XYZ file of C-alpha atoms in Angstrom:
266
model
C 76.005 30.586 43.756
C 74.964 33.619 43.687
C 71.870 32.775 45.405
C 74.334 31.619 48.239
C 76.238 34.477 48.517
C 74.100 36.118 51.432
C 74.080 33.215 53.070
C 78.081 33.007 53.051
C 78.588 36.396 54.089
C 75.596 36.225 57.699
C 77.869 33.204 58.816
C 80.996 34.938 57.909
C 80.005 37.900 59.736
C 78.401 35.716 63.001
C 81.618 33.666 62.750
C 83.688 37.336 63.437
C 81.853 38.687 65.857
C 81.317 35.268 67.460
C 85.609 36.078 67.698
C 85.567 39.500 68.709
C 82.931 39.006 71.387
C 85.135 36.169 72.774
C 88.317 37.721 73.061
C 86.296 39.249 75.820
C 85.089 37.170 77.409
C 88.360 36.654 80.792
C 89.505 33.385 80.752
C 90.543 33.007 84.567
C 90.603 34.818 87.626
C 92.334 38.594 86.951
C 94.636 40.103 88.757
C 93.602 44.456 90.043
C 94.176 46.537 87.483
C 95.113 49.349 90.089
C 97.025 49.349 92.597
C 98.090 52.163 94.830
C 102.208 52.342 94.532
C 103.359 56.011 95.110
C 101.756 58.675 97.114
C 102.770 61.878 97.866
C 102.358 62.943 101.722
C 102.598 66.320 101.609
C 103.465 69.164 105.047
C 101.651 72.452 104.581
C 103.281 75.479 105.046
C 106.924 75.530 106.013
C 109.912 77.316 105.966
C 109.221 81.705 106.044
C 105.393 80.363 105.775
C 104.585 79.047 109.415
C 101.057 78.871 108.689
C 98.255 79.611 112.046
C 100.261 79.356 114.729
C 99.301 79.037 118.184
C 100.366 79.620 121.501
C 102.954 77.001 121.585
C 102.878 75.718 118.232
C 103.382 76.779 114.665
C 101.258 74.860 112.175
C 104.025 74.044 109.385
C 105.643 72.118 112.743
C 103.477 70.011 113.035
C 102.393 68.970 110.168
C 105.448 68.392 109.235
C 106.135 65.812 112.122
C 102.737 63.611 111.172
C 104.081 63.127 107.801
C 106.952 61.761 108.205
C 104.844 59.345 111.172
C 102.705 59.053 108.610
C 105.575 58.145 105.816
C 107.257 55.551 108.523
C 104.180 53.493 108.531
C 103.748 53.792 105.435
C 107.969 52.063 104.531
C 107.279 49.616 107.987
C 103.998 48.236 107.080
C 103.254 49.436 103.783
C 106.544 48.246 101.814
C 106.006 48.415 98.097
C 104.438 51.406 98.182
C 106.455 54.106 97.528
C 106.102 57.149 100.200
C 107.207 60.206 98.476
C 106.486 63.809 100.823
C 106.325 67.573 98.855
C 109.615 68.411 102.284
C 111.483 66.469 104.463
C 112.087 69.591 106.691
C 111.627 73.339 107.762
C 111.027 74.339 104.333
C 109.302 76.688 101.896
C 107.747 75.234 98.770
C 105.226 76.424 96.813
C 101.858 75.746 96.829
C 101.742 74.777 92.772
C 104.847 73.647 93.061
C 103.697 71.296 95.964
C 101.207 69.595 93.410
C 104.055 69.366 90.645
C 105.949 66.942 92.863
C 102.014 64.870 93.061
C 101.864 64.801 88.652
C 105.113 64.488 88.243
C 105.522 61.324 89.395
C 102.158 60.189 87.935
C 101.648 59.468 91.655
C 98.170 57.391 93.382
C 97.651 59.891 96.121
C 97.917 63.101 97.265
C 97.330 63.593 101.112
C 98.359 66.831 101.964
C 98.133 67.937 106.589
C 97.752 70.707 108.440
C 96.155 72.643 111.417
C 93.494 74.016 112.237
C 92.639 78.043 113.709
C 89.069 80.429 114.350
C 88.852 83.216 116.242
C 87.908 81.395 118.750
C 88.924 79.493 121.231
C 86.140 76.828 122.085
C 87.043 75.061 118.369
C 88.360 72.446 117.483
C 87.606 69.173 116.101
C 89.013 67.109 112.647
C 87.429 68.191 109.095
C 88.690 66.412 105.626
C 88.552 68.246 102.680
C 88.048 67.107 99.018
C 87.621 69.132 95.854
C 84.858 70.377 95.775
C 82.726 74.384 96.231
C 79.632 72.491 98.451
C 79.018 75.746 100.862
C 81.725 77.467 99.527
C 80.363 80.474 101.681
C 80.855 78.782 105.264
C 84.158 77.280 104.153
C 85.760 80.665 102.802
C 88.163 80.990 105.712
C 89.297 77.940 105.482
C 90.102 78.128 101.914
C 91.273 81.748 101.590
C 94.215 80.815 104.864
C 94.982 78.062 103.421
C 96.164 79.457 99.981
C 97.472 82.378 100.158
C 100.340 81.574 100.860
C 100.750 81.706 97.128
C 101.006 85.619 98.361
C 105.375 83.759 100.414
C 105.645 83.090 96.765
C 108.427 85.350 93.659
C 105.649 86.516 90.656
C 102.424 85.280 91.976
C 100.437 86.969 90.117
C 101.707 85.670 87.012
C 102.651 82.118 87.973
C 99.027 82.020 88.320
C 97.071 83.684 86.074
C 95.979 86.005 88.156
C 94.614 84.122 91.189
C 93.592 85.852 94.176
C 93.309 83.664 96.619
C 90.725 86.773 98.716
C 88.554 87.138 96.008
C 85.675 84.514 95.675
C 85.151 85.671 92.261
C 89.443 84.153 91.438
C 87.051 80.232 92.761
C 84.484 80.311 89.452
C 88.356 79.646 87.130
C 88.071 76.510 89.446
C 86.834 73.397 86.324
C 84.815 70.509 89.252
C 85.333 68.536 85.955
C 88.918 67.713 85.651
C 87.350 66.142 89.232
C 87.801 62.229 87.688
C 89.204 61.083 91.026
C 85.872 62.416 93.131
C 84.071 59.607 93.906
C 88.203 57.808 95.497
C 88.672 61.155 96.969
C 85.810 61.718 98.821
C 86.014 57.863 99.427
C 88.963 58.643 101.572
C 88.376 61.059 102.930
C 85.663 59.032 104.518
C 87.768 55.985 105.846
C 89.859 59.452 107.457
C 86.922 61.191 108.847
C 85.703 57.481 110.614
C 89.108 56.202 111.967
C 89.540 59.548 113.747
C 85.881 59.246 115.286
C 85.665 55.628 115.800
C 89.482 54.701 116.502
C 91.378 57.935 117.409
C 88.683 59.217 119.384
C 88.372 63.144 117.992
C 85.500 65.148 117.454
C 85.239 64.853 113.605
C 83.689 67.808 112.162
C 83.182 65.404 108.708
C 83.489 65.291 105.503
C 83.783 69.138 103.373
C 84.144 70.443 99.662
C 86.280 73.172 99.666
C 88.248 74.397 95.891
C 91.611 74.732 97.505
C 94.654 75.031 95.016
C 96.440 72.008 95.642
C 93.207 69.600 95.501
C 92.329 71.509 92.499
C 96.060 70.829 89.959
C 96.501 67.158 91.799
C 96.159 64.575 88.803
C 95.751 61.773 91.482
C 93.169 60.851 94.361
C 93.559 63.772 97.223
C 92.275 65.466 100.613
C 93.379 68.056 101.877
C 92.826 67.039 106.722
C 92.637 70.135 109.419
C 93.832 67.408 112.104
C 92.358 69.737 114.738
C 92.851 73.460 115.656
C 95.648 75.042 117.096
C 93.522 77.858 118.374
C 92.147 75.835 120.872
C 94.714 75.578 123.727
C 93.706 71.595 124.686
C 93.894 70.862 121.042
C 97.143 71.835 120.305
C 99.076 70.513 123.392
C 97.345 66.983 121.844
C 99.051 67.820 118.432
C 102.017 68.690 119.879
C 102.063 65.031 122.437
C 104.219 62.457 121.418
C 100.905 59.619 121.911
C 98.735 62.646 119.409
C 100.714 62.900 116.710
C 100.784 58.796 116.861
C 97.632 58.460 117.841
C 96.758 61.239 114.955
C 99.061 59.546 112.167
C 98.279 55.934 113.261
C 94.398 56.823 112.032
C 95.658 58.516 109.037
C 97.752 55.367 107.502
C 94.785 52.729 108.315
C 92.501 55.070 106.620
C 95.039 53.873 103.037
C 95.297 51.094 104.101
C 91.221 50.661 104.265
C 91.392 53.146 100.804
C 94.545 50.996 99.672
C 92.233 47.603 100.172
C 88.360 48.388 98.586
C 90.583 49.745 95.474
C 93.141 46.887 94.844
C 90.101 44.898 95.443
C 87.686 46.000 92.577
């Protein structure tokens, strides 16, 4: 009897392993585990913060119009996706609160809409940002401008723990390893810029990385879209036209729809 014990133990071990292993074998076709159920659309700036100002418009107004139109497309054409806005009117929302809205609602996607500006009047085009520090110096003026909204907030030094948007050293605190969503964010950003270029017929300045505060503090795939330059007269007119806003919002919608189909097919 004693000589048979090792053999019995071996058989029992093999049976146990077999049962454990078969528990992980699919018994049939599995449905996608990840679904895009909730998206937060963030219209940049608002209220006492106009954002960049062109000759005929303000960034906060253009961003809001595009955000509302994008949300309508999603509600009408993707009714299974819940749309949450950080603002639906000309109100001031603190930068930290924009990310908090997305985090509290356990959003699956965060998209922040902005308009660009530069000292020169000839620069034009779209660009979409994901969280990162690549080419930080080249993008610092945009980062500084968009993050500087915190200076309009009460007790910003305490709320942001000494973060100074105008100081390059402050950005050392940004923990890039927190961005477990980089790949998905990049996928959406590429789809946005590709649609702008191939379907909306806009000049794409490409996908870029920058440490925008709202991208750093959101706990889901996130992008910040600069839809054009208000400092360029032609582009400003386009962004304020009915057709221009329809085309831009449509491009954003198509990119989100393609992203949704991609992640849900995995």
